[in-house]
Coordinates of C-alpha atoms in Angstrom, one line a residue:
M29 CA -9.4 12.2 -8.5
C30 CA -6.5 12.0 -6.0
A31 CA -5.2 8.9 -4.8
L32 CA -5.1 9.2 -1.2
D33 CA -9.0 9.6 -1.4
C34 CA -10.1 11.4 1.3
P35 CA -13.8 12.2 2.0
D36 CA -13.9 15.5 -0.6
T37 CA -12.3 13.5 -3.4
C38 CA -10.1 16.2 -4.8
S39 CA -9.8 16.6 -8.6
L40 CA -6.7 17.4 -9.8
L41 CA -5.3 18.8 -12.8
V42 CA -2.2 17.2 -14.3
N43 CA 0.1 18.4 -17.2
V44 CA 2.0 15.6 -18.9
E45 CA 4.7 15.9 -21.2
D46 CA 6.6 13.4 -23.1
G47 CA 4.9 10.9 -20.9
V48 CA 5.6 12.7 -17.6
A49 CA 3.7 14.7 -15.0
S50 CA 5.1 18.1 -15.1
K51 CA 2.7 20.0 -13.0
L52 CA 0.3 19.1 -10.9
R53 CA -2.8 21.7 -9.3
G54 CA -5.9 21.4 -7.7
D55 CA -9.1 22.0 -10.1
P56 CA -10.6 25.4 -9.4
D57 CA -13.9 23.7 -10.5
H58 CA -14.2 21.3 -7.6
P59 CA -17.1 22.2 -5.5
V60 CA -15.1 21.3 -2.5
T61 CA -11.7 22.0 -2.5
R62 CA -11.8 24.8 -5.4
G63 CA -8.4 24.3 -6.1
F64 CA -6.7 23.4 -2.7
L65 CA -4.5 20.5 -2.5
C66 CA -3.5 19.4 0.8
G67 CA 0.3 19.8 1.5
K68 CA 0.4 15.4 1.3
V69 CA -0.5 15.6 -2.9
A70 CA 1.1 19.3 -3.5
Q71 CA 4.3 17.3 -3.3
Y72 CA 3.2 14.2 -4.8
L73 CA 5.2 14.8 -8.4
E74 CA 8.7 15.4 -6.4
R75 CA 8.1 12.2 -4.1
E76 CA 6.6 10.0 -7.6
Y77 CA 9.9 10.7 -9.5
S78 CA 12.7 11.0 -7.0
P79 CA 15.7 8.7 -7.1
Q80 CA 15.1 8.0 -3.5
R81 CA 11.4 6.5 -4.3
L82 CA 11.7 2.4 -3.7
L83 CA 10.6 0.5 -6.9
Y84 CA 11.4 -3.2 -5.8
P85 CA 11.1 -5.2 -2.6
Q86 CA 14.1 -5.2 0.1
K87 CA 15.2 -7.4 2.4
R88 CA 17.1 -6.0 5.4
A89 CA 21.2 -6.9 5.2
G90 CA 22.3 -6.4 8.4
N91 CA 21.1 -5.7 11.9
K92 CA 17.6 -3.9 12.2
G93 CA 19.0 0.1 12.4
E94 CA 22.1 -0.4 10.3
G95 CA 19.9 0.9 7.0
R96 CA 21.7 -2.1 4.9
F97 CA 19.2 -3.6 2.5
Q98 CA 19.7 -5.8 -0.5
R99 CA 17.0 -6.1 -3.6
I100 CA 15.1 -9.5 -3.9
G101 CA 12.5 -10.6 -6.5
W102 CA 8.6 -10.2 -6.0
D103 CA 7.9 -13.7 -5.5
E104 CA 10.8 -14.1 -2.2
A105 CA 9.0 -11.0 -1.0
L106 CA 5.5 -12.5 -1.2
D107 CA 6.6 -15.6 0.0
T108 CA 8.4 -14.1 3.4
I109 CA 5.3 -12.0 4.4
A110 CA 2.9 -14.7 3.7
K111 CA 5.5 -17.2 5.7
K112 CA 5.3 -14.6 8.5
L113 CA 1.6 -13.7 8.4
G114 CA 1.1 -17.9 8.2
A115 CA 3.4 -18.3 11.3
I116 CA 1.7 -15.3 13.2
A117 CA -2.0 -16.6 12.8
D118 CA -1.3 -20.4 13.6
E119 CA 0.6 -18.9 17.1
F120 CA -1.9 -16.2 17.5
G121 CA -5.0 -16.8 15.8
P122 CA -5.7 -15.3 12.2
E123 CA -7.6 -12.2 14.0
S124 CA -3.6 -11.3 15.1
V125 CA -3.0 -10.1 11.4
L126 CA -6.2 -8.1 10.6
P127 CA -5.1 -4.5 8.9
Y128 CA -5.5 -1.8 11.5
S129 CA -9.0 0.2 10.2
Y130 CA -9.1 3.4 10.9
A131 CA -11.0 6.6 9.1
G132 CA -8.5 8.9 8.0
T133 CA -8.4 8.4 3.9
M134 CA -12.2 6.8 4.0
G135 CA -13.5 8.4 0.5
L136 CA -15.6 6.9 -2.7
L137 CA -12.4 4.3 -3.1
N138 CA -11.7 3.0 0.7
G139 CA -14.9 3.5 2.4
N140 CA -15.0 -0.2 2.3
G141 CA -11.1 -0.9 4.2
M142 CA -9.3 -4.5 3.5
D143 CA -9.9 -4.6 7.1
R144 CA -13.4 -5.8 6.0
R145 CA -11.8 -8.0 3.2
F146 CA -9.8 -9.7 5.6
S147 CA -12.6 -10.2 7.7
I148 CA -14.9 -12.8 5.5
G149 CA -12.1 -14.7 5.5
W150 CA -10.9 -15.0 9.0
A151 CA -14.1 -16.1 9.8
R152 CA -13.4 -19.2 7.5
R153 CA -9.7 -19.2 9.2
G154 CA -8.0 -17.1 7.1
W155 CA -7.2 -16.9 3.5
I156 CA -3.6 -15.5 4.0
V157 CA -2.8 -18.9 5.5
R158 CA -4.2 -21.0 3.4
F159 CA -2.1 -18.4 0.6
A160 CA 1.0 -18.9 2.9
R161 CA 0.6 -22.6 3.0
R162 CA 0.4 -23.0 -0.7
R163 CA 3.1 -20.7 -1.3
A164 CA 5.4 -22.7 0.4
E165 CA 4.2 -26.1 -0.8
R166 CA 5.3 -24.6 -4.4
G167 CA 9.1 -24.6 -2.5

């Protein structure tokens, strides 16, 4: 199934050679798409194996717009995000960091989007704030 999770749940056929996907096409037996792939998915392998694909978190190393970044570890990235989301929630309320919700790719996998998972915690002050504080306490 396509990772974009659109409502038509496209079926993909993938050729794999030596553990690397070499060809991607739509399944002609799929009852809705009949082998069609949208422009995003048709170019998936080019993006997946692009040398420009980001594989690790990065932090801005200059002024915004300069395009200079440095690689950082996952712990630093998560700590930075948690602290910023926690500070925003403290200042403006936990609902201020609720993810944007839309129906662009609401298929089988994302029908109950992240916003619904977040909103349960926000009713009790927000789990991200608690998460941010725990990470900050660890140092």
